[in-house]
Short mmCIF file of C-alpha atoms in Angstrom, two decimals:
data_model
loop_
_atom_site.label_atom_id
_atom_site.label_comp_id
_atom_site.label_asym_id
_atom_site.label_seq_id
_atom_site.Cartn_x
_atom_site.Cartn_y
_atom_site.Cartn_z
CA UNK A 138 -22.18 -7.56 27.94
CA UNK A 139 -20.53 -7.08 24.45
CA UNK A 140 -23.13 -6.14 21.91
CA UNK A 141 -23.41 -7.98 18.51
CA UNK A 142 -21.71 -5.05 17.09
CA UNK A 143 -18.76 -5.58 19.64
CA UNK A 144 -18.74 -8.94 18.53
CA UNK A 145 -18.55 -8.45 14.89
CA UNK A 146 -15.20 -6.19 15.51
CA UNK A 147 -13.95 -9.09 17.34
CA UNK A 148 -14.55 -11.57 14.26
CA UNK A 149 -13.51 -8.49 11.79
CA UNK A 150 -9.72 -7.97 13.74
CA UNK A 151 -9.46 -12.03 13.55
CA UNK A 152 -10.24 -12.16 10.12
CA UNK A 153 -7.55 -9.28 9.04
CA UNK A 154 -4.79 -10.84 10.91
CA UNK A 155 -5.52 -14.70 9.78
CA UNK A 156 -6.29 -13.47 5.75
CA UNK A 157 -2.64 -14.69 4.75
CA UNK A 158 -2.64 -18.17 7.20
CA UNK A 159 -6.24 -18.72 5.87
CA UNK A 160 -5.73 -18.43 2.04
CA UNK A 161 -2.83 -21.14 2.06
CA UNK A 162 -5.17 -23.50 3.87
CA UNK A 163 -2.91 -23.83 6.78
CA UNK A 164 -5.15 -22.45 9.67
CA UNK A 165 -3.10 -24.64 12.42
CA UNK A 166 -2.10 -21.53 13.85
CA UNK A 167 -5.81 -19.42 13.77
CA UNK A 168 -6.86 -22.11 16.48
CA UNK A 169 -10.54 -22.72 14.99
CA UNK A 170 -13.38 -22.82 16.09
CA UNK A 171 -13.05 -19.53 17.57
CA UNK A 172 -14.58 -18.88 20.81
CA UNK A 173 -15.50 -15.38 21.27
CA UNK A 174 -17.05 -14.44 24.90
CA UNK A 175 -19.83 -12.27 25.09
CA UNK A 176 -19.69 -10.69 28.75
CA UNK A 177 -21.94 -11.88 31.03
CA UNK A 178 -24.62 -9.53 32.96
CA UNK A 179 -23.90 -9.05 36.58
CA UNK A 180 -26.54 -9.96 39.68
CA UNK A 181 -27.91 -6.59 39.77
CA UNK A 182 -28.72 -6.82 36.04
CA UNK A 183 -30.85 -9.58 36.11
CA UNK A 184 -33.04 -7.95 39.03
CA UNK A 185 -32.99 -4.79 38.00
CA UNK A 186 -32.83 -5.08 33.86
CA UNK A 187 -34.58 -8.66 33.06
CA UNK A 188 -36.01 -7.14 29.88
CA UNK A 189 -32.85 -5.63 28.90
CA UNK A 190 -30.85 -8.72 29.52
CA UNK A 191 -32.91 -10.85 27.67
CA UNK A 192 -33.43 -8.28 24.76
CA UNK A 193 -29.79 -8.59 24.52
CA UNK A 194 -29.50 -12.49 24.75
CA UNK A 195 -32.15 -12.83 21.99
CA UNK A 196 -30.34 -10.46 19.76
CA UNK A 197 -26.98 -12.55 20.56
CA UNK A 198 -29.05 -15.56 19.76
CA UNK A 199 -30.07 -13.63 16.11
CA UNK A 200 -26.63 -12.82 15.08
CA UNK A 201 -25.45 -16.27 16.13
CA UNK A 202 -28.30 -17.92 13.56
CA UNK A 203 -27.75 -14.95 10.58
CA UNK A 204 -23.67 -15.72 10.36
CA UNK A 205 -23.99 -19.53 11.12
CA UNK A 206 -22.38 -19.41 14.46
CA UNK A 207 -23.27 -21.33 17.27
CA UNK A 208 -23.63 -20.50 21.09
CA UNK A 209 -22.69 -21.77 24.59
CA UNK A 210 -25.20 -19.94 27.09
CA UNK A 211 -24.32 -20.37 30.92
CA UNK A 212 -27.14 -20.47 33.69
CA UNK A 213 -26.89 -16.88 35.88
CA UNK A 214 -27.95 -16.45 39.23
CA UNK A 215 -29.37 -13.16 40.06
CA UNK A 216 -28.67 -11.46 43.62
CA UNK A 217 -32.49 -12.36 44.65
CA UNK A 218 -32.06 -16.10 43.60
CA UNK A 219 -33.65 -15.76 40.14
CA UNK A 220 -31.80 -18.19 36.89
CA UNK A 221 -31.84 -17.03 34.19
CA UNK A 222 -29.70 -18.84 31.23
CA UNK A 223 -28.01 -16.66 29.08
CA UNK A 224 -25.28 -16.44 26.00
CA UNK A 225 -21.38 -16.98 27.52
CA UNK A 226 -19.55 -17.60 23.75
CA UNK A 227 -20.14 -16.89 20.50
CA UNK A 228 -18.94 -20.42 18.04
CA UNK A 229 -16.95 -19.07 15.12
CA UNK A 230 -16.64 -22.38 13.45
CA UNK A 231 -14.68 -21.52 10.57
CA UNK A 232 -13.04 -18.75 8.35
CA UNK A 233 -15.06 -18.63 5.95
CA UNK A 234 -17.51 -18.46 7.68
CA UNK A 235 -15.88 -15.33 9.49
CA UNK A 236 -15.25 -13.78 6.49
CA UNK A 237 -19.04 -14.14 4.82
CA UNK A 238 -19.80 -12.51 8.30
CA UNK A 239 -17.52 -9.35 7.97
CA UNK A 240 -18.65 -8.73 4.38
CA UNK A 241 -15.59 -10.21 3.01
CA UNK A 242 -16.62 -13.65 1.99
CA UNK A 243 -16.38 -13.47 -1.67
CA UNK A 244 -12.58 -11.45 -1.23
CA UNK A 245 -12.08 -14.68 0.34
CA UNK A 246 -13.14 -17.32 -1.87
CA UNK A 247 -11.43 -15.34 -4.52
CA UNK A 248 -7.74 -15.03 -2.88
CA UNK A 249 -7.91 -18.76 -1.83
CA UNK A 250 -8.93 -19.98 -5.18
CA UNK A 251 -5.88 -17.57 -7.06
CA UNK A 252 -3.71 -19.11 -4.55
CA UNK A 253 -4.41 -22.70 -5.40
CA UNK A 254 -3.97 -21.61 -9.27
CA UNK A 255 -1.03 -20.01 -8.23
CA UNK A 256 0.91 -22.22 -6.17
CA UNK A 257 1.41 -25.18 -8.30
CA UNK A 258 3.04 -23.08 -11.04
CA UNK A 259 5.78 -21.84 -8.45
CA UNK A 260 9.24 -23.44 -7.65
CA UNK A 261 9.82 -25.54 -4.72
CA UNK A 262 11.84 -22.72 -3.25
CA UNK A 263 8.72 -20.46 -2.40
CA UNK A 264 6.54 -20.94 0.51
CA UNK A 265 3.27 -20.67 0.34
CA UNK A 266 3.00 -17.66 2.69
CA UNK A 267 5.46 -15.62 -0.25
CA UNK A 268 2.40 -16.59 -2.52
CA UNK A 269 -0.28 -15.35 -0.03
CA UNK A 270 1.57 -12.54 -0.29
CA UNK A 271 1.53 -12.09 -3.60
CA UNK A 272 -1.88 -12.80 -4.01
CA UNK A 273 -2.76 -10.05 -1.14
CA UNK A 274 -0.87 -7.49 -3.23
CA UNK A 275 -2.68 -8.55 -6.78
CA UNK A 276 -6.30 -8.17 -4.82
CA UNK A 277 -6.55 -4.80 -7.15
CA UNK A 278 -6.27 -7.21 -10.28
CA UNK A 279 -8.95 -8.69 -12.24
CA UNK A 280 -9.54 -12.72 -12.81
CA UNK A 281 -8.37 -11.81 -16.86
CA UNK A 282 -5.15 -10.70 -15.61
CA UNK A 283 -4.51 -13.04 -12.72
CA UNK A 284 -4.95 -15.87 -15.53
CA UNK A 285 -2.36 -13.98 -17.40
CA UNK A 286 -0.28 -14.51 -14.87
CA UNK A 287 -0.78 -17.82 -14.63
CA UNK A 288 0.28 -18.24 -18.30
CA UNK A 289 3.29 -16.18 -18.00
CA UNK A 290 4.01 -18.21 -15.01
CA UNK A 291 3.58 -21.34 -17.22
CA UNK A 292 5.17 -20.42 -20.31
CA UNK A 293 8.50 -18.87 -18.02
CA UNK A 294 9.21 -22.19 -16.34
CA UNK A 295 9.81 -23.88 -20.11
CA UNK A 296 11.34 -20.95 -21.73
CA UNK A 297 14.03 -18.35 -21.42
CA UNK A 298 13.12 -14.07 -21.93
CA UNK A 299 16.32 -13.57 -21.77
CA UNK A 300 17.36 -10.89 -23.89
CA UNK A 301 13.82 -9.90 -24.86
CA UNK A 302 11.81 -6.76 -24.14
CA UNK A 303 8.44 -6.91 -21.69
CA UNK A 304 6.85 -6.02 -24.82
CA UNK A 305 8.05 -9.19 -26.55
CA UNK A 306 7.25 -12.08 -24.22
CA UNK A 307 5.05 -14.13 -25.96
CA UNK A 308 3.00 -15.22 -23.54
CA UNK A 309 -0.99 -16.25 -24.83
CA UNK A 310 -3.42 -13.50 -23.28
CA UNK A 311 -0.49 -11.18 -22.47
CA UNK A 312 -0.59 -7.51 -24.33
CA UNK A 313 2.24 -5.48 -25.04
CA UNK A 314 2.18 -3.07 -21.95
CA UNK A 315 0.99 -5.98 -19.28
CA UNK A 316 4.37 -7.01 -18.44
CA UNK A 317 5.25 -4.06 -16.07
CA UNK A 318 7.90 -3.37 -13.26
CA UNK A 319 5.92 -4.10 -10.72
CA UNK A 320 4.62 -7.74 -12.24
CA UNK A 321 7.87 -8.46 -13.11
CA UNK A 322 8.27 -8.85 -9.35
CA UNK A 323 5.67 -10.80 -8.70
CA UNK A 324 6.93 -13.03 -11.22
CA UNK A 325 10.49 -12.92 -10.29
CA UNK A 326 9.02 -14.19 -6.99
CA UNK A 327 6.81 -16.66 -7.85
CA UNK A 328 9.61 -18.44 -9.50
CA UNK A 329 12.19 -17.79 -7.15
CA UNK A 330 14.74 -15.89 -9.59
CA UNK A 331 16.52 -12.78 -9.12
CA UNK A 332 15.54 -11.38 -12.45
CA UNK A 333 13.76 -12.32 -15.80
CA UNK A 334 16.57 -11.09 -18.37
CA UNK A 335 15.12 -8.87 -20.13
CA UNK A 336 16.69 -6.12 -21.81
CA UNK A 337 15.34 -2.48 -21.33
CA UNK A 338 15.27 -2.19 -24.97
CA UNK A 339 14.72 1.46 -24.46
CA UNK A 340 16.93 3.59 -22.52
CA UNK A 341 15.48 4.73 -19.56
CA UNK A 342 15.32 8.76 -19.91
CA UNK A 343 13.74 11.69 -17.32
CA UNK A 344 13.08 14.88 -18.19
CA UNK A 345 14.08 18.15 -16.15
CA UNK A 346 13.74 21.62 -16.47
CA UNK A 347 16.10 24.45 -15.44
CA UNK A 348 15.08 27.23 -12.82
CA UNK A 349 18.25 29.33 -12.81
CA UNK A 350 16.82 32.69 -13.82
CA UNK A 351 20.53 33.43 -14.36
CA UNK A 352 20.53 30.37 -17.15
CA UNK A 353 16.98 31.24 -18.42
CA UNK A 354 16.94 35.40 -18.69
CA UNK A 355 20.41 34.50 -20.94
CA UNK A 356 18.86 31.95 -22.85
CA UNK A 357 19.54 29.01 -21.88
CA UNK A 358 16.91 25.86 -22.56
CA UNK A 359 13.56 25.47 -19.60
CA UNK A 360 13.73 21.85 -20.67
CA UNK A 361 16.19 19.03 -20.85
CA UNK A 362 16.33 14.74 -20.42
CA UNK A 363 18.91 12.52 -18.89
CA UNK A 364 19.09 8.86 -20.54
CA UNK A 365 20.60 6.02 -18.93
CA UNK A 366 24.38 5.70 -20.88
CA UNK A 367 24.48 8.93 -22.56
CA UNK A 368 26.51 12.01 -21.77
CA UNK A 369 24.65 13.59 -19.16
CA UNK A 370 26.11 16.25 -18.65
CA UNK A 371 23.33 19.58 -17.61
CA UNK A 372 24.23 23.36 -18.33
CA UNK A 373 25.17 24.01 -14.60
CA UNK A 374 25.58 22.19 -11.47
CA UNK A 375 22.90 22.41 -8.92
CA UNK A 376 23.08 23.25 -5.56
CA UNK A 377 19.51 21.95 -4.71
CA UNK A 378 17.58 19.21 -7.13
CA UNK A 379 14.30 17.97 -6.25
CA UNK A 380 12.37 15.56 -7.57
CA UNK A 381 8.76 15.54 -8.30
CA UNK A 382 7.00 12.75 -8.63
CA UNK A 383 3.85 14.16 -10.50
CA UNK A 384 4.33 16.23 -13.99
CA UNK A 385 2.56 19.02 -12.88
CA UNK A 386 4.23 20.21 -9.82
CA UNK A 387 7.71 19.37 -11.42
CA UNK A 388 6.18 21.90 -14.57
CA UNK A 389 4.78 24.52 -11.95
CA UNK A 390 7.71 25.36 -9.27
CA UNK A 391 8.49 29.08 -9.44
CA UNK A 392 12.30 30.06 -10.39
CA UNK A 393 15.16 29.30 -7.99
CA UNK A 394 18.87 29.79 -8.16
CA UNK A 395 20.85 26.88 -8.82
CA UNK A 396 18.41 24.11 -8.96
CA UNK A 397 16.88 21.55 -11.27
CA UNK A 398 13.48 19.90 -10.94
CA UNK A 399 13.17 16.31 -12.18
CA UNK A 400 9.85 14.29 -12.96
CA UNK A 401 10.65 11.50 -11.27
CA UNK A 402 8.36 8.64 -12.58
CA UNK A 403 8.32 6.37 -9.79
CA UNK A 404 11.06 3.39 -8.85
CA UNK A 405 11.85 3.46 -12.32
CA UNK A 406 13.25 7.08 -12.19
CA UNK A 407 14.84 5.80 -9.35
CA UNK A 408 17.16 3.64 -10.85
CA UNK A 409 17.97 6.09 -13.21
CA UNK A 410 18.14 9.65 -11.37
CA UNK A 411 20.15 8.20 -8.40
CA UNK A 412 22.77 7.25 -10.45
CA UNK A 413 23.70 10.14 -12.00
CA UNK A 414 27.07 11.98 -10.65
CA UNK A 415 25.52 15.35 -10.68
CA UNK A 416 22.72 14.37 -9.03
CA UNK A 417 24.57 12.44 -6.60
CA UNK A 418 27.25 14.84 -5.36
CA UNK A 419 24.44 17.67 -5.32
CA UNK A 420 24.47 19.54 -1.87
CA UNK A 421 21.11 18.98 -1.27
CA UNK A 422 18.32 16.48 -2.94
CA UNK A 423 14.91 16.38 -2.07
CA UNK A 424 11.65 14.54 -3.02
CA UNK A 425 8.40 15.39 -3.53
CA UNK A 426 5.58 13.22 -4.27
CA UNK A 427 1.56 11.42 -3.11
CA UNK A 428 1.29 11.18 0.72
CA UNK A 429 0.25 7.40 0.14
CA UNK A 430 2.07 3.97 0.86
CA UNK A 431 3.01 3.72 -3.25
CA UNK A 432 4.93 7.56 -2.49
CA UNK A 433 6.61 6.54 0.85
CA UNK A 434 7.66 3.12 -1.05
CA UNK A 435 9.25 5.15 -3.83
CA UNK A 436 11.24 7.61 -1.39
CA UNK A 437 12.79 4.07 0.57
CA UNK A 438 13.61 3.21 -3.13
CA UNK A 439 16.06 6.22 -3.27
CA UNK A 440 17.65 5.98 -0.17
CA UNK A 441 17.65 2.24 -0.89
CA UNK A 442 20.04 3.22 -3.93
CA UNK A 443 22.39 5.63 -2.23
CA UNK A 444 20.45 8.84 -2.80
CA UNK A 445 19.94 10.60 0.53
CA UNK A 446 16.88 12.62 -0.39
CA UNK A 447 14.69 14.23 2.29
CA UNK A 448 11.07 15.02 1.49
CA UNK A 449 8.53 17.39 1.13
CA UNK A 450 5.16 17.39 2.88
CA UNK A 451 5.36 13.56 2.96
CA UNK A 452 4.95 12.87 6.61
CA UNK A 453 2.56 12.77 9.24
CA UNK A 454 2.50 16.26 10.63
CA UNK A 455 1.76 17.18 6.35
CA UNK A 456 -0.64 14.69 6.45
CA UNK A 457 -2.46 15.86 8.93
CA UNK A 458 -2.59 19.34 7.72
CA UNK A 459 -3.51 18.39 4.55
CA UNK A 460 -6.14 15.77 5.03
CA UNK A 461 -8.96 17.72 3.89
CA UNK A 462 -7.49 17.55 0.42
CA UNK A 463 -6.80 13.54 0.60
CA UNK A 464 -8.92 11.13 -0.98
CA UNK A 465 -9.92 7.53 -0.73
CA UNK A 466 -11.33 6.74 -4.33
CA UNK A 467 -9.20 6.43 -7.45
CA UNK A 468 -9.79 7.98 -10.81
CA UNK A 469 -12.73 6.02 -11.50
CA UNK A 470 -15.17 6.75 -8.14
CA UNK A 471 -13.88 2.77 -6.51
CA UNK A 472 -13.22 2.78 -3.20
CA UNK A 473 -8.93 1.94 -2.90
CA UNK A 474 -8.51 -0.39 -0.88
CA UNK A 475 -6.67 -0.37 2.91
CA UNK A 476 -3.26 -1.06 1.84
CA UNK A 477 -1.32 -3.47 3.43
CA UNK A 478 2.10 -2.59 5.04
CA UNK A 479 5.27 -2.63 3.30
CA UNK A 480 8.21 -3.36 5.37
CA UNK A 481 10.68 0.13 4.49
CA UNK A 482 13.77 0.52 6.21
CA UNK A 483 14.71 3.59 5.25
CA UNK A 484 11.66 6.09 6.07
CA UNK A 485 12.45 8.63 8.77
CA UNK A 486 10.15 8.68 12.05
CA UNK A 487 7.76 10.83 11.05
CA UNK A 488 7.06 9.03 7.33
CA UNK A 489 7.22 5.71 8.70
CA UNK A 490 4.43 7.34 11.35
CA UNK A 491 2.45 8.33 8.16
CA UNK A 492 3.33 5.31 6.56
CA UNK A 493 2.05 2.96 9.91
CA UNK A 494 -1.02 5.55 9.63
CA UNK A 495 -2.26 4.73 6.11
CA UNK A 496 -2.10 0.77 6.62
CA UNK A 497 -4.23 1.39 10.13
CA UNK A 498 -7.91 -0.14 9.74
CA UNK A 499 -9.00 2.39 11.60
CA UNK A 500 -8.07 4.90 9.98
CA UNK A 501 -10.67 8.13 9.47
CA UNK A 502 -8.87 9.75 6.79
CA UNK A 503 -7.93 10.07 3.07
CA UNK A 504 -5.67 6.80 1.93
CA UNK A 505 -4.31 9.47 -0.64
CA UNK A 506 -3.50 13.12 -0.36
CA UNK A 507 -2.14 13.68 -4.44
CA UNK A 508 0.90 16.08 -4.46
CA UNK A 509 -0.64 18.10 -6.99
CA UNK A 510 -3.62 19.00 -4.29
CA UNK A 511 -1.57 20.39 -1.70
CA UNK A 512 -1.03 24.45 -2.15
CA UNK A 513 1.87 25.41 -4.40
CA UNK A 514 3.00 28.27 -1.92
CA UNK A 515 3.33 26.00 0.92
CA UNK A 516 5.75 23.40 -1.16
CA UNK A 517 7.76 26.52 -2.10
CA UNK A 518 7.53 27.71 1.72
CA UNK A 519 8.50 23.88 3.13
CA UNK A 520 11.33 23.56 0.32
CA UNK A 521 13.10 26.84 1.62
CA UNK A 522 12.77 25.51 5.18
CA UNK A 523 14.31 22.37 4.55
CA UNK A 524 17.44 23.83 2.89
CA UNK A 525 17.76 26.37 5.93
CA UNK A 526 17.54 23.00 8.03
CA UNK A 527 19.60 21.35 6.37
CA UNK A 528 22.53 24.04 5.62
CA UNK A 529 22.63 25.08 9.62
#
């Protein structure tokens, strides 16, 4: 006999797997009603444990009323004769109704009503399951900015950016920093286009610093930038560059012959670090950045573009290691919430482990261990036994 706690795990796994189908109102496919059996007791039960069986059956009965379910109950024969009717399925009659049930009713209401905003403003070349997923990677975003999308949406299906910055679009509701990488995507999506044409308008620059004590005890700069079209040209050629992805770490690694530590800044310093020639015919490259889905994303990035980094403490042996240092709030005390699972091609085994890890909902650890938690002294210690790995 499943308990009503069994049962609402049942309803919960539906619900996660059906979110996308259910938003874009096609639920063909989720086959509702759902009928979810609820064990039956055996002969033995009934003669031995009436009270118990029908303590359960009325609390089946409760949890079927509370959720607005429904039930089929089935007549059971005990061993000595004695009937006794009890619950056989639990009547899931529709999602949202699942949904109100597993605490996520309102998520719901809200990612079906931004997909009916949404899907009228795209292009007949997008399906409605590329605008589910859209809308399952905005759930972060508030209605004011999910309207702002709407507008850009809008105002971008009448009128060309082309040759404009992201700061210039002059879309109503839109501020000058809104128009990011990552929501260029979306957009990009949405409307089934490549790219937006906008100019960069800046040139893209990342700074590094020097850890040569050779270069440094004669002189020679700590600190230097690389920017997309200039001469880039640094005072000696590496033998080992790694790239950290958080300011502090890439401001705190100890001296080290022949190397150069980059802050990497994301997929934007992606773009820009991977295509430098001195960077690119380095012996060896490595990364260092968040055990979280946003860090492994960022390492597929550079391999994506040619750059064959390896990483450090960014896989699921590290992340197990390290978990008493993770976290699953952000800056301001919220709860982040379970990601959902990128599809990266270019993770090894053990990070796409990790990554498979993070995007579990059952996972019992942090959804973020920051780089800058994890002991300085065992980055150094992991750095030196990757390039003894990787020079044998």
């Amino acid at each position: 006999m499943k308990s009503t706690a069994d049962l609402l795990d049942v309803i919960s796994r539906r619900v996660r797997t059906g979110w996308r189908e259910a938003i874009t109102g096609e639920t063909a496919s989720l086959r509702l009603p759902w009928r979810v059996p609820v064990g039956k007791p055996a002969g033995n039960e009934l003669d031995g444990r009436l009270n118990d069986v029908r303590a359960w059956s009325q609390a089946v009965d409760l949890f079927a009323r509370q959720h607005g379910f429904t039930i089929t109950k089935q007549a059971r024969r005990s061993a000595s004769g004695l009937t006794q009717e009890v619950p056989s399925v639990v009547v899931v009659p529709s999602f949202e109704t699942a949904a109100a049930a597993v605490g996520r009713g309102k998520d719901f209401l809200r990612d079906r009503n931004r997909m009916a905003l949404l899907m009228p403003l795209t292009t007949q070349e997008v399906t409605p399951a590329q605008v589910a997923g859209v809308v399952y990677r905005i759930r972060s975003w508030d209605d004011g900015d999910v309207v702002v999308l709407a507008a850009a949406l809008a105002w971008l299906a009448e009128h060309s950016a082309a040759g404009m910055t992201a700061r210039e679009v002059p879309v109503p509701g839109m501020n000058s920093k809104w128009l990011t990488t990552s929501r260029q995507r979306e957009i990009t999506l949405l409307l089934g286009r490549d790219n937006l044409g906008l100019t960069v308008g800046r040139p893209a620059r990342r700074h590094f610093r020097y850890l040569d004590a050779g270069h440094l005890d004669a002189g020679g700069r700590q600190f230097d930038v690389a920017a997309a079209g200039d001469v880039n040209r640094p005072e000696y050629l590496p033998d080992l560059v790694i790239i950290c992805e958080n300011v502090d770490s890439a401001q705190q690694l100890p001296r080290r012959a022949r190397t150069i530590v980059f802050e990497g800044d994301g997929d934007a310093g992606a773009a820009l670090i991977g295509e430098l020639d001195w960077v690119k015919h380095c012996p060896h490259v490595l990364y260092w950045g968040d055990m979280d889905v946003d860090g492994l994303s960022i390492v597929n990035t550079y391999r994506l573009r040619g750059l064959n980094v390896a990483t450090v403490l960014m896989d699921h042996h590290a992340y197990l290691r390290f978990s008493h240092l993770g976290v699953s709030v952000d800056r301001s005390g919220k709860p982040l919430p379970l990601p959902a699972r990128p599809v990266l091609t270019h993770l090894t085994q053990d990070e796409a482990r990790l990554l498979e890890q993070l995007c579990d909902p059952a996972l019992r650890g942090p959804l973020r261990i920051e780089q800058e938690r994890l002991p300085r002294e065992s980055a150094v210690a992991e750095i030196e036994r990757l390039i003894g790995s990787l020079s044998s």
